[in-house]
Structure formats: C-alpha cells, structure tokens
Coordinates of C-alpha atoms in Angstrom, one line a residue:
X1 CA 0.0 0.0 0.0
X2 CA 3.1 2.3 1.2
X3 CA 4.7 1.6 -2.3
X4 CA 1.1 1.7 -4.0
X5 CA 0.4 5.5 -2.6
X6 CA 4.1 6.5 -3.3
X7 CA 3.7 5.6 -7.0
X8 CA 0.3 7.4 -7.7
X9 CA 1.4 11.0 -6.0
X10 CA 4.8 10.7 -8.2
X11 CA 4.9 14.0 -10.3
X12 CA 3.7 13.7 -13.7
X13 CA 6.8 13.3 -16.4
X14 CA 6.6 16.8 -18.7
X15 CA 6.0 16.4 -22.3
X16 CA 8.7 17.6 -25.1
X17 CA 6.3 19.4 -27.2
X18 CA 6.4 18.6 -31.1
X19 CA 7.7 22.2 -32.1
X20 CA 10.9 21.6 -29.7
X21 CA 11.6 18.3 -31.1
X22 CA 9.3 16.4 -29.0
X23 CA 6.3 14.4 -29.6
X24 CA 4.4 16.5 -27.7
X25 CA 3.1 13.7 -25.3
X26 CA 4.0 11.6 -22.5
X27 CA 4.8 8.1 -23.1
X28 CA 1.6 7.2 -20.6
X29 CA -0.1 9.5 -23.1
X30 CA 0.5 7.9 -26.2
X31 CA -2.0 4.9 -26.0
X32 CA -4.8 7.8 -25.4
X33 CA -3.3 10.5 -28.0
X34 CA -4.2 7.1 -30.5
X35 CA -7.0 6.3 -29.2
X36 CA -11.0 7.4 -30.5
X37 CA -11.3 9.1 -27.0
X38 CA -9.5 12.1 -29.0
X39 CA -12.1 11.3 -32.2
X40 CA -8.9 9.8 -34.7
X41 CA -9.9 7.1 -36.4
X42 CA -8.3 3.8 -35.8
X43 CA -10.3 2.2 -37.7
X44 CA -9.5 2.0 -41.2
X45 CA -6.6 0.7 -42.5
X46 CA -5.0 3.9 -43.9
X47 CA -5.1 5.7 -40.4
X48 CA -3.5 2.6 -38.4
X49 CA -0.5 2.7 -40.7
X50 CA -0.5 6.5 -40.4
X51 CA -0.4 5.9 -36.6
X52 CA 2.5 3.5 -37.2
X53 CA 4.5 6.2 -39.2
X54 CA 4.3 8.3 -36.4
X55 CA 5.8 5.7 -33.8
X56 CA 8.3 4.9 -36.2
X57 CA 9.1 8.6 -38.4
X58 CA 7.5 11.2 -36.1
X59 CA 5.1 12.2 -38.5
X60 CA 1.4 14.1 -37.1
X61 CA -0.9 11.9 -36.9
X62 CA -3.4 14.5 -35.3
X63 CA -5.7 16.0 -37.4
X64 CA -8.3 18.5 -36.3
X65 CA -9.0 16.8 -33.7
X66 CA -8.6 19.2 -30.2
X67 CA -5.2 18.8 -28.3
X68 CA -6.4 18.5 -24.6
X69 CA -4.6 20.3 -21.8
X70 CA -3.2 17.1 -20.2
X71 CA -1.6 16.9 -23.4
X72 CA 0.4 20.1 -22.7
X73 CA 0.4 21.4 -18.9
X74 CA 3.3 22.7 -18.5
X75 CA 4.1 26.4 -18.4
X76 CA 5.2 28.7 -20.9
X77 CA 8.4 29.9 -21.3
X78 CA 10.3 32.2 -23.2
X79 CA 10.9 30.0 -25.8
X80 CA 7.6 29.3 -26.5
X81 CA 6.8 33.2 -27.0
X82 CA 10.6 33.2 -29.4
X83 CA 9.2 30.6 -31.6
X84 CA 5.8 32.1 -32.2
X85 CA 8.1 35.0 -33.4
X86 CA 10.3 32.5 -35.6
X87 CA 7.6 31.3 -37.0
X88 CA 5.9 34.3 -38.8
X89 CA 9.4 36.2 -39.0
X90 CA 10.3 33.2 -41.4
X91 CA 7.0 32.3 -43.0
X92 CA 7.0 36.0 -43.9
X93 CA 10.3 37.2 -45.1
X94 CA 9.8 35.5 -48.3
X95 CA 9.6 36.8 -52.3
X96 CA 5.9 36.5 -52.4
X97 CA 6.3 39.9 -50.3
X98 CA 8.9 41.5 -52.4
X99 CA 6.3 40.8 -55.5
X100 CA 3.5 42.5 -53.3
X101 CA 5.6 45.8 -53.2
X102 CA 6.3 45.2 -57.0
X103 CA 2.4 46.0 -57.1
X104 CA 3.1 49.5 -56.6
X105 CA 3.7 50.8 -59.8
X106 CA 0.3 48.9 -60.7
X107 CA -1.5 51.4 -58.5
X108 CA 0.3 54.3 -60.1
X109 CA 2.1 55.1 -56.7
X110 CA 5.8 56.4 -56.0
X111 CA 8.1 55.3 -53.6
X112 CA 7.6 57.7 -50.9
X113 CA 4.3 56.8 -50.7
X114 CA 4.0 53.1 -51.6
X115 CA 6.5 52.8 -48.2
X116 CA 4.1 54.9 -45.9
X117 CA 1.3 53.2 -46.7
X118 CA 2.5 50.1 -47.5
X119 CA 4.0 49.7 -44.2
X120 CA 0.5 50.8 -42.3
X121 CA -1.4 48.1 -44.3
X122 CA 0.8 45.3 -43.3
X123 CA 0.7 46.0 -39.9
X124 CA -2.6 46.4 -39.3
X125 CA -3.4 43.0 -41.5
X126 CA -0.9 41.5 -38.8
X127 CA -2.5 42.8 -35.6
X128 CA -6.1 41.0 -36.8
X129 CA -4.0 37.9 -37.2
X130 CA -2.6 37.8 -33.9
X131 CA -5.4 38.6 -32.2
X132 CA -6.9 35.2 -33.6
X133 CA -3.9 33.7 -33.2
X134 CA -3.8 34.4 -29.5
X135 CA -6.7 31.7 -29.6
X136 CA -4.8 28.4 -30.3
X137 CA -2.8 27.8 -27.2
X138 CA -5.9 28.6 -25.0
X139 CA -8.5 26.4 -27.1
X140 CA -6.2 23.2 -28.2
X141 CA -8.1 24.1 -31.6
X142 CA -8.0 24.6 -35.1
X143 CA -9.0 28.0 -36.7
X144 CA -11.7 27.0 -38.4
X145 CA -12.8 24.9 -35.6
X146 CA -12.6 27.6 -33.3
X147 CA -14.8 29.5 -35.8
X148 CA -17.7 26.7 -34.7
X149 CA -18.0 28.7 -31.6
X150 CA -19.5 32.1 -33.9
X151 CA -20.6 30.6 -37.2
X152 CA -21.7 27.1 -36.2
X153 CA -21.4 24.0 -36.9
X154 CA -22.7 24.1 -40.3
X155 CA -21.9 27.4 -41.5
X156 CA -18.4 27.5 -40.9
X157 CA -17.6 25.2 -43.9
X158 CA -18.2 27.5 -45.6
X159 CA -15.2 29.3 -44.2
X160 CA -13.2 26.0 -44.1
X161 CA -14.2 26.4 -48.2
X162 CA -12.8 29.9 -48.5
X163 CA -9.3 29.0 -46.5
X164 CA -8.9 25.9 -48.8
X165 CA -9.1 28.1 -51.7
X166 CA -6.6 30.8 -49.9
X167 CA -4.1 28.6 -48.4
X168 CA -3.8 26.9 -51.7
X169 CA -3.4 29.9 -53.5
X170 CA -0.4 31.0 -51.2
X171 CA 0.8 27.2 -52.5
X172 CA 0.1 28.4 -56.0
X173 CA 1.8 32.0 -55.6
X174 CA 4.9 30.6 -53.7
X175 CA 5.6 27.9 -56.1
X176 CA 5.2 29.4 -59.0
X177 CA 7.5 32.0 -57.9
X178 CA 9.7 29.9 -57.0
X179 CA 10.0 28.4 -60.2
X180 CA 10.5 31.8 -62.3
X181 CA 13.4 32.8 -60.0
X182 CA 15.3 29.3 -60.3
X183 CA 14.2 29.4 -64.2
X184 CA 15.9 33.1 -64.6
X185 CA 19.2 32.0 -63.5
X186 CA 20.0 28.8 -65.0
X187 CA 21.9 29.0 -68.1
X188 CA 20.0 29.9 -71.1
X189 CA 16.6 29.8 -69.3
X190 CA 17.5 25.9 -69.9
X191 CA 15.2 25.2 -66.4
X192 CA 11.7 26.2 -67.1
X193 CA 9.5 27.5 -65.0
X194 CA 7.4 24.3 -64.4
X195 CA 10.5 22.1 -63.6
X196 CA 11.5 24.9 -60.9
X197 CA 7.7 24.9 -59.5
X198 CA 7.3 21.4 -59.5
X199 CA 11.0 21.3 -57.1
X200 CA 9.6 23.8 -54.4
X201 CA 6.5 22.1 -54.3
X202 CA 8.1 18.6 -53.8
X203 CA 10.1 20.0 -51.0
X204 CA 7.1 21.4 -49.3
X205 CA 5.4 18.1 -49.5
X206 CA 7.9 16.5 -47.5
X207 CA 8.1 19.2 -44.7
X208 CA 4.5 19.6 -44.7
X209 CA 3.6 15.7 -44.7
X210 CA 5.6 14.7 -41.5
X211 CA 3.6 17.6 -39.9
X212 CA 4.3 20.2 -36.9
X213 CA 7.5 19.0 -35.5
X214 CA 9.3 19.2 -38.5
X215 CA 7.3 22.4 -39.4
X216 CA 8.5 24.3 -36.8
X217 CA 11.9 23.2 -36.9
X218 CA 12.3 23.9 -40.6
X219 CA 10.8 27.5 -39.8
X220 CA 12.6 28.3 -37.2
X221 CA 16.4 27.6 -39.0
X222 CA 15.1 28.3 -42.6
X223 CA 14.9 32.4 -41.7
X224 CA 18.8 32.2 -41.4
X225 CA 19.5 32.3 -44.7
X226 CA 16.8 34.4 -45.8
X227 CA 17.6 37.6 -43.5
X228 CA 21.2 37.1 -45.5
X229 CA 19.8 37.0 -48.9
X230 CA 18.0 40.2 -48.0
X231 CA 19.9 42.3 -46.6
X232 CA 22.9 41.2 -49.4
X233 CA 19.5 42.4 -51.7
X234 CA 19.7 45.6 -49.8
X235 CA 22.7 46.2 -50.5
X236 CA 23.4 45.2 -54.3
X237 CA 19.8 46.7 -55.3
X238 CA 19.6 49.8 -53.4
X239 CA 21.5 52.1 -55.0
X240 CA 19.3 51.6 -57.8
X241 CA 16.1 52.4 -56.0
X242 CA 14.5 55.1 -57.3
X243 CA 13.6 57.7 -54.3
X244 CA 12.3 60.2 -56.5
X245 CA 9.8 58.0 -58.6
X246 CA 6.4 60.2 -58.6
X247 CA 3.2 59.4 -58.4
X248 CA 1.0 58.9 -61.8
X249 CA -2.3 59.8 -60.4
X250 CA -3.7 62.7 -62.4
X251 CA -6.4 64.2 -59.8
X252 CA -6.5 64.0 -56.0
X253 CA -9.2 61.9 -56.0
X254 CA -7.4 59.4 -58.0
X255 CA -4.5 59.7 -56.1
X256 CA -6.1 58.7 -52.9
X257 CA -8.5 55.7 -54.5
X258 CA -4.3 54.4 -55.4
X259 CA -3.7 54.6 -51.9
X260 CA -6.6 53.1 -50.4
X261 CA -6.6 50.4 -52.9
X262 CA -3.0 49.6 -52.1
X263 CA -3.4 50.1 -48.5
X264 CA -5.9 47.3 -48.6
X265 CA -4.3 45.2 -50.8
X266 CA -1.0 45.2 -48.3
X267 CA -3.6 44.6 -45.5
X268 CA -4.9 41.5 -47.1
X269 CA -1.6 39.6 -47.2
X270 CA -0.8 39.6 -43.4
X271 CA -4.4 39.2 -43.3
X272 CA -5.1 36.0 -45.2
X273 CA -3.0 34.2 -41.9
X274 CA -6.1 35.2 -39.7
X275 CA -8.0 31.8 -41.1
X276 CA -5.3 29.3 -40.5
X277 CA -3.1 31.3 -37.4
X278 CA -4.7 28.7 -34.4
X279 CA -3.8 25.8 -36.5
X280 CA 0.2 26.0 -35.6
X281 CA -0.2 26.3 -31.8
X282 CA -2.7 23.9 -30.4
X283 CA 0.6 21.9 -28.7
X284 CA 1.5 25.5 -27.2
X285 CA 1.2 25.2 -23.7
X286 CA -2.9 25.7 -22.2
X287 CA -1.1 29.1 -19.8
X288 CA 0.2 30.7 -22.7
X289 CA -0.4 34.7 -22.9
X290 CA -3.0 35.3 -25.4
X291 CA -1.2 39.2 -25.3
X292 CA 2.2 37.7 -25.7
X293 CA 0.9 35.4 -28.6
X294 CA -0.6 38.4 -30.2
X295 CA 2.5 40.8 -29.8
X296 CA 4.8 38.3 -31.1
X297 CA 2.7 37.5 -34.0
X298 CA 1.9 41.4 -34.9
X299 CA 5.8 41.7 -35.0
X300 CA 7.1 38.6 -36.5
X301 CA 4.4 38.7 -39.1
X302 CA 4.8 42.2 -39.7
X303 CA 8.2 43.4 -39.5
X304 CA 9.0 40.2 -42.1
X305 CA 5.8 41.4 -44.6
X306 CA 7.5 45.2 -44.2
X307 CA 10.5 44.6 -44.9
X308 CA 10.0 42.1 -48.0
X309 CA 7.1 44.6 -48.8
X310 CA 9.3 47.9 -49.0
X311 CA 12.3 45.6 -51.1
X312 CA 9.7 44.9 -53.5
X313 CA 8.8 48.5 -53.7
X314 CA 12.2 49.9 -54.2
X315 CA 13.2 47.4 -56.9
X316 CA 9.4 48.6 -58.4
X317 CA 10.4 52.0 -58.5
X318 CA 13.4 50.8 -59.9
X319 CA 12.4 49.7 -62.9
X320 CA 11.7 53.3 -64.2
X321 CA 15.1 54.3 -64.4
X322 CA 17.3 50.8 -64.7
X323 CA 16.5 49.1 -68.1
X324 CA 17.9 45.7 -67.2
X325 CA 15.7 45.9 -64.6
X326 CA 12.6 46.5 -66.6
X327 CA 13.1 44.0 -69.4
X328 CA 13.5 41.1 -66.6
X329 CA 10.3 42.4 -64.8
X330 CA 8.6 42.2 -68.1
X331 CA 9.2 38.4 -68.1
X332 CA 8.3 38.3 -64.4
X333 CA 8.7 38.9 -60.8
X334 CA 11.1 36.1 -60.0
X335 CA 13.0 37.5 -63.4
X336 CA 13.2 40.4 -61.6
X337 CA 14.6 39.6 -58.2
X338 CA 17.1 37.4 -59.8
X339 CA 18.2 40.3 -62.2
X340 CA 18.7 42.5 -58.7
X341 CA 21.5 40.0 -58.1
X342 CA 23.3 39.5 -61.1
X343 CA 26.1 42.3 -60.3
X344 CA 27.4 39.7 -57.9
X345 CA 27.9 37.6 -60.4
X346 CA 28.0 33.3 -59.5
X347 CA 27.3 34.4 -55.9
X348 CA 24.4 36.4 -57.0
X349 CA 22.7 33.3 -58.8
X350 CA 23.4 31.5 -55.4
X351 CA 21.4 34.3 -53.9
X352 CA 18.9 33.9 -56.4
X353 CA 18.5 30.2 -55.3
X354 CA 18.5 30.9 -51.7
X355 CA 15.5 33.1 -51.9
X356 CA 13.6 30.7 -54.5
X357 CA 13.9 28.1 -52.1
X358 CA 12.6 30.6 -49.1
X359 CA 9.8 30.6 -50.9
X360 CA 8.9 26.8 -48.7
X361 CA 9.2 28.5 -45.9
X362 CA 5.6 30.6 -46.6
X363 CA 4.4 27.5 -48.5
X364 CA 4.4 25.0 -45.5
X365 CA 2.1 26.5 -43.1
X366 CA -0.4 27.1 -46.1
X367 CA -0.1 23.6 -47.2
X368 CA -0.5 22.6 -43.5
X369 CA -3.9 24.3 -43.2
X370 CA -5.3 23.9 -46.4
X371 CA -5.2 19.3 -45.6
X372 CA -6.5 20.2 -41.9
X373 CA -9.0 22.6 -43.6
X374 CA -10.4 19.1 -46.2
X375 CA -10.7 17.5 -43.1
X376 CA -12.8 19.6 -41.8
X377 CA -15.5 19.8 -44.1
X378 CA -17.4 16.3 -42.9
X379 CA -16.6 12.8 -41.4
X380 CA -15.5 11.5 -44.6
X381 CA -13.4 14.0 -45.0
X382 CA -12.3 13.2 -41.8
X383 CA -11.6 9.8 -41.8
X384 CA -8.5 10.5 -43.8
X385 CA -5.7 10.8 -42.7
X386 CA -3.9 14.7 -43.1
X387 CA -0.8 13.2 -44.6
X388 CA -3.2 11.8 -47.5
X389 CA -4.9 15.1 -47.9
X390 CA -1.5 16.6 -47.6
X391 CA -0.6 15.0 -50.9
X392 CA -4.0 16.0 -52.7
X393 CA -3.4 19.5 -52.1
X394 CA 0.1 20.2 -53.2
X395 CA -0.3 17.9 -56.5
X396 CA -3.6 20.6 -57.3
X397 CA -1.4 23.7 -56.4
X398 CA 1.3 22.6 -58.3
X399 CA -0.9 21.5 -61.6
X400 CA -2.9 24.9 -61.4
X401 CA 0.6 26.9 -60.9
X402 CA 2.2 25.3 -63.6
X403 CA -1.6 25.9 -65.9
X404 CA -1.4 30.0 -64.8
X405 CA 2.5 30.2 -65.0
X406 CA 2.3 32.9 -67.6
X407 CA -0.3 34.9 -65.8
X408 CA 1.4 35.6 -62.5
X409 CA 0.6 39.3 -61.6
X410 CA -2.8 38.8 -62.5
X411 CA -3.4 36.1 -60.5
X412 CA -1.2 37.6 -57.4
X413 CA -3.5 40.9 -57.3
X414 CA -7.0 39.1 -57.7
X415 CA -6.0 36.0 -55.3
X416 CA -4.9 38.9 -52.7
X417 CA -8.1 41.3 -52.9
X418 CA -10.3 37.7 -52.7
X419 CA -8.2 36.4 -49.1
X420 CA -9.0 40.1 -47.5
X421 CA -12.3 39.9 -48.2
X422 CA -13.8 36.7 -45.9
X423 CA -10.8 37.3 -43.3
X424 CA -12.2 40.8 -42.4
X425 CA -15.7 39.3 -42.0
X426 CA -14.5 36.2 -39.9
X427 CA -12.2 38.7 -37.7
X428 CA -15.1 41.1 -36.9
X429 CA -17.2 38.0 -36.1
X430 CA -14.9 36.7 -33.9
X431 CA -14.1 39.8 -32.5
X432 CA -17.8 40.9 -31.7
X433 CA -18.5 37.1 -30.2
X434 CA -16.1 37.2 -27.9
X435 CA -16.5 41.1 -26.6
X436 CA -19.9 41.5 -27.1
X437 CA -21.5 37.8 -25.8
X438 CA -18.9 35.6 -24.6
X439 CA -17.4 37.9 -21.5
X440 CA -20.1 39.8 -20.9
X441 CA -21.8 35.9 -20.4
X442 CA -19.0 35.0 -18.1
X443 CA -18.3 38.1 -16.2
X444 CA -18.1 37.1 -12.6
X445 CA -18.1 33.2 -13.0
X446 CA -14.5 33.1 -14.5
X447 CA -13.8 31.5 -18.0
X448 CA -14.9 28.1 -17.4
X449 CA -18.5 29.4 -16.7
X450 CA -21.2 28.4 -19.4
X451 CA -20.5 31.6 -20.8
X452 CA -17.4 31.3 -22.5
X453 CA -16.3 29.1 -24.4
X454 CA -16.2 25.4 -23.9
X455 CA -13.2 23.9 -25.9
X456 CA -14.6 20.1 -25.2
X457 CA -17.6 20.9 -28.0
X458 CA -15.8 21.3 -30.7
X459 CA -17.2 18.5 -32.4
X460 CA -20.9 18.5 -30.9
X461 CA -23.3 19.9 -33.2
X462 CA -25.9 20.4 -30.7
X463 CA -23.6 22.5 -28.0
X464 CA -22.3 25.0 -30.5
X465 CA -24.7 27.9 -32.0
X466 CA -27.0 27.1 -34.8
X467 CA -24.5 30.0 -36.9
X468 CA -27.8 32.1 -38.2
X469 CA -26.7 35.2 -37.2
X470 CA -22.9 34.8 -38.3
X471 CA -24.3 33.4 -41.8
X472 CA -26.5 35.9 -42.4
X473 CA -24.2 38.3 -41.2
X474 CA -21.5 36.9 -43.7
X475 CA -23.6 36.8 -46.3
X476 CA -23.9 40.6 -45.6
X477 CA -20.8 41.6 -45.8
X478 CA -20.0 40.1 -49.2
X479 CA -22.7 42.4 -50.2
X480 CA -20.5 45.1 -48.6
X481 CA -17.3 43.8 -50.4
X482 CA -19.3 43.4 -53.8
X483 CA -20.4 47.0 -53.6
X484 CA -16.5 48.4 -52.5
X485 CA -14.9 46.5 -55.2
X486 CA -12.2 47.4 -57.5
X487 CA -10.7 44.6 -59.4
X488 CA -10.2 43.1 -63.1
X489 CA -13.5 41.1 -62.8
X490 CA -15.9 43.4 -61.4
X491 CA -16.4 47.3 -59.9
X492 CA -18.8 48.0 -57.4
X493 CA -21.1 50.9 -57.6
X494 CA -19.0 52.3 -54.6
X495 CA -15.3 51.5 -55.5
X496 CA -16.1 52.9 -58.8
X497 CA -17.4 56.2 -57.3
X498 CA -13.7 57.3 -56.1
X499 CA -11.4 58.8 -58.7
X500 CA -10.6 56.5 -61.3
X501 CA -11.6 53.7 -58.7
X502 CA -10.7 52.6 -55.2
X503 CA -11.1 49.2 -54.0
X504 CA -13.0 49.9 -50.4
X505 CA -14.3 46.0 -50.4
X506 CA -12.6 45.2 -47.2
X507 CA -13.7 47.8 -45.2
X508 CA -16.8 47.8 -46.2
X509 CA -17.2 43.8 -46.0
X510 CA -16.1 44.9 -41.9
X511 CA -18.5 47.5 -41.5
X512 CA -21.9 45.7 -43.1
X513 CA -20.9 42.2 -41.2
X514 CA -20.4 44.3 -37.8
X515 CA -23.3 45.9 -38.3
X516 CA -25.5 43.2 -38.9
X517 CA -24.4 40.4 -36.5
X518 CA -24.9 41.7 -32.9
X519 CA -28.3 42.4 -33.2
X520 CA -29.2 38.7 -35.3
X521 CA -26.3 37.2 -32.4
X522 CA -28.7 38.9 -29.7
X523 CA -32.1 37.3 -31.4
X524 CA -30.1 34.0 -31.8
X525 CA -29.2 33.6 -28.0
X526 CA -32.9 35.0 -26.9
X527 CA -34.8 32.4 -29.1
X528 CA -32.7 29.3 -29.4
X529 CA -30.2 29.9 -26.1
X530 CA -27.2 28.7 -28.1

C-alpha cells in the first residue's frame, strides 16, 4: 500500500512538445493521443499505418482533432513566446512579399508613398492575425474549428471552403514563384519554369507531410539564410532604387482611391494568416499569454511582410530608371529579383537560389492548413488521414501553378483582394463574439463558466450555436465587399465612385458584417439559447 500510494502521488513526467523536437506527449499519453477518446480514427486501415508512421518517423498523426490540456500542462516559457516569433518572421520574409511591393507601380504610386502606406497596411493586417492567433494555445483548436463557436457547426464550412481556396493559393503563388526565380538563373533559361515549380512544391510536401515538428523546426532555421539573402539584396539593389519616382495619379481623388486600394491590398496579405493562425499552436502550452501570442505574432508577421514589402517596392520604383531591370520584370517577378542580383555575379545566382527556395518556408504553413481545412469539411473527410490530404493539395497547387504560369501578376492581385475579403468578415465575427457575448456571459463566473467558451464541444453539433446570425451576417458583408470593389473582374457601384476607382471591399465587408451580427447574435441567443 506504502509503495502503492508513493507511486500514484509521483509528479507527472513533462511532455517535449512537437515544435521543440518532442512528440508533444508523455509516453503514458501515447495509448490515449491514438485512441478514438480524441475522435482519430483507428479504424481503417490507412489511419492505423498513419499511426505507425508516427511511432516509427515522427510524422502528425493528429488532425483536427482538439489537443487537450493534459496533453500540454506545463508552463510557458520564453521559448515558447521566441518561436511564435520565428515562425511568422520566417514564413514571412519571403519573395511573395517582395512581389507585393512590386504591385506599386500597378496602383500608379511612387516610392515615398507606396513605403508609408505600405507599411501601415501590413501592420494592421498583422495585428487581426494575432489577435486570432492568441486563440490556439488557449482552445487546443484549429482555426476554423474555433470559428464553430460564432458561425456554427454548419456554416463554418463554408469558411473552411474559403481558406482551402486561400491557403492553396499562397501554395500556388509561392511555387510558381519559385520556379521563375530558379528558371531566370539557370543557363539559357535551360530550367523552365514548371520544372522549378514542381522542385519547391516537392520540398514542401515532404516538410509539410511529417507535420508540426518538423514544421516548426524547418521554420525556425530556414529564416537564417533568408535575413542574408536580404539584406545582401539591400545592399546590391539599393543604389538603384529610385527615391524620386512620382506618383501617376492625375487628380486627388485618384491619387487617394491608389492609396486606399494599395493600402488594402498590403492589409490583405498579413491578413489571409487570420483563417489558419490557431492551427500551428494547439501543442503550445494551455497558460500561454494570449497578449504575448498576439504581440509576437503582430511583429514577427509584420516586420517580415514590411520589410520584404518595401524591397519589393524599391526594386518597383526601380524599374523606371534601370532598363535591365525592366526587361526582366517584363518576363516576371522572379526575373526580376534574380536580375537585382546579377552584379554579384556566380554568388548572385546562389542568392537567387536561396530566396527561390525561401519561398517553402511561406508555402508550409499554407499547405498545413489547407489538408487540416479538407478534413474539416465532414466525417468522410475526416476519416483520412492529413498526410493523405497533404498529398492531394500540393499535387492541385502545383498543376494549377504550372496551368497559370504565364499569368502571374494577374493572378497575385486578384487572389490577394479575394483572401482580405472573408478574413475581415470572420475577424469582426470573432471579435464581436467574444466582446460583445462571450465575456459579458462570463463576467463574474470566471472562463470556465457556461458563458465562455467550452473547448470540449468542438465537435458536438448540438452545444455549439445554430450559426444564423454569423451566416447571415457573412452573407452581408460580401454584399459590402461586392459594392467596394475594385478589381479586373468586377467594380462596385462604390469602388467605382472614387477617382478613377478605389477598392473599399474590405472595409466595407467589416463595416456591413459588424453591423449586422450583434443584433441577429442577440435574437439568436434569446430564441434558441445557443
């Protein structure tokens, strides 16, 4: 009995979590992380030898389902807040951003201002992320599982739709980029573009399939060689930056629909992250500071989308005055950045490959979410494996990218206006839930009331809201967006009114959705209680 009693009041052995090198369990955990208790299914034959890779290779098994806090009760540390920085430093400091600044000229704006504004956008696209971020640690949940709690169990798929579509475009957009840099600096062009697309997407699969151990190792090294590249970028390119490059917008009023349309458009990249920013820390620690989580995010995320963002602007501006740098720019953006490097000769095409290859880095958490986000969609969906979906979404990326490889700029600017709009609607939607229902439910009882949120739920229809008042709400803003926008397919009655055209879809897709969804919320909790 003596021995008996000694043995149960032993202190509990502390998991290594998975983003440390860890498998984020106990051993005494293991049976139960594998078991249905945690909703995977053992039960078909593709899961089991999932399960077995993961006892053998390491690789996630875990899909969407919730990681409980026994699986991760020990305390945050430092390190934990570090890597939440690492992460977004080095998803972001990548040559999808430079290409975002190349934009600028697009919007008929100068250097001077494309910076200023530029710069604002970003930033404030980061701060909505991190405040959704801030939600992972704290719920053990995925995004768009979390987004159950506001839209319902229904109605958030068709979020889960919209991310799919996003995140694979970033997979799209990276790769394909990646393929025109490597293509611009072999010999002769003798590497085309879809042999270079197909070789970042192939190393993304591999990262991306063993899941987030390896993810946030790769991420947390990979940014090493890409602050180099850069600032070496910096260096070579920026004497031929053009400071004095003016603006081309004939009237005030056109000059300020440029603005606001590029202002938007550099909010919606930092943005996009706000429907997949849960997803990488549900192993973080249950105690971890949703403030730290968001300050960490707002400046990893957005001092690596500035600074890519104002490289991209400079070697824009560039392109006025430098004729070299033109000519490569009409081929393409990645023709571009590799010309930037070509007065450093053999070490410049190194340079070149270096940042093509960075390109993985902003591909892997895309790729990540976009195979959780299929599983998400129903329990068939479910009942395979991420690694499989993994696969699925990479080989459709990569065919499409390699389809639209001659089309790059327009497919960057429309993909980017289409990811701002349904983030901005899902961020005021979480926002108002939370500030506007969920504390004022739980003031005085504490968080564990039946106010906020319960985390255990997740995947209980009937204890999560019906999601009328967020769908209808949704459905409300895209009325918003419709009317504000601005792009190659279609101008709104209202982004046509400013200038020669302003895209105003994002804020207005806030404004109608905030509107609309505390008094429906209100009638939906009065009437139906959930």
């Amino acid at each position: 009995m003596a021995l008996s009693s000694r043995t149960s009041s032993s202190p509990k052995p502390e998991p290594v979590p998975a983003y440390l090198g860890g498998d984020g369990v106990t051993a005494d955990e293991r049976a139960h992380l594998m078991s249905d208790n945690y909703g995977i299914h053992n039960d078909t034959k593709i899961q089991r030898f999932v399960n077995r890779l993961e006892s053998l290779a390491g690789i996630e098994a875990r899909g969407i389902q919730r990681v409980p806090e026994s699986m991760k009760s020990r305390k945050a540390t430092f390190g934990d807040y570090f890597q939440v920085f690492l992460v977004w430093f080095s998803a972001d400091l990548t040559a999808n951003n430079i290409a975002l600044g190349l934009l600028a000229p697009v919007f008929g704006l100068g250097l001077k201002d494309a910076m200023i504004v530029g710069t604002f956008g970003a930033m404030a696209g980061s701060a909505v992320t991190g405040y959704v971020a801030s939600f992972g640690p704290l719920s053990g949940n995925r995004t768009l599982v979390f987004a159950r709690y506001t839209m319902g169990y229904w109605p958030s798929r068709i979020a889960v739709l919209f991310n799919i579509v996003v995140m694979g475009g970033y997979g799209l957009v990276d790769c394909l980029l990646a393929g025109q840099i490597l293509s611009a600096i072999s010999p002769n062009g003798s590497l085309s573009i879809i042999v270079g697309t197909i070789i970042a997407a192939v190393i993304s699969l591999v990262v991306t399939g063993f899941g987030i151990k390896l993810f946030h190792v790769y991420e947390r090294y990979a940014l090493i060689p890409q602050v180099c590249m850069f600032f070496i970028l910096v260096g070579v390119a920026g004497p031929n930056f053009n400071a004095s490059s003016p603006d081309t917008g004939t009237t005030p009023e056109t000059r300020s629909g440029n603005l606001l349309s590029f202002f938007f458009l550099t909010m919606s990249a930092p943005l996009a992250w706000s429907g997949s920013s849960c997803d990488f820390f549900v192993y973080f620690p249950t105690s971890t500071s949703r403030f730290y989580v968001f300050l960490c995010t707002l400046l990893g995320l957005g001092v690596a989308s500035v600074f890519a963002l104002l490289l991209g602007v400079g070697l824009a501006s560039g392109t006025a005055t430098n004729p070299a740098w033109a000519t490569a720019n009409d081929v393409s953006a990645g023709a571009l950045i590799a010309e930037a490097f070509t007065p450093l000769g053999t070490f410049g095409k190194f340079c070149a490959v270096i940042v093509a290859l960075g390109q993985i880095s902003n591909n892997i958490p895309g790729t990540y979410s976009a195979a959780l986000g299929v599983q998400m969609l129903g329990s068939w969906f479910l009942a395979i494996p991420r690694l499989v979906w993994t696969v699925v979404v990479v080989v459709v990326y990569t065919v499409l990218a390699c389809v639209g490889r001659d089309n790059f700029y327009d497919i960057f600017e429309d993909f980017l206006a289409l990811m701002g709009y349904w983030t901005i609607m899902f961020f005021v939607l979480v926002l108002e839930e939370e500030f506007l229902f969920r504390r004022p439910m739980a003031s005085g009882a504490g968080w564990k009331s039946a106010g906020w949120y319960d985390w255990e739920v997740w995947g209980q229809q009937r204890k999560l809201p019906i999601g009328i008042a967020a769908f209808s709400a949704f459905c409300v803003g895209w009325v918003g967006a419709v009317l504000g926008m601005y792009q190659n397919y279609w101008t709104g009655p209202i982004g046509g009114a400013i200038g020669d055209g302003a895209d105003l879809g994002l804020p207005l897709a806030f404004g109608f959705t905030g509107l609309i969804f505390p008094p429906l919320r209100w009638l939906e909790l009065k009437y139906i209680g959930r």
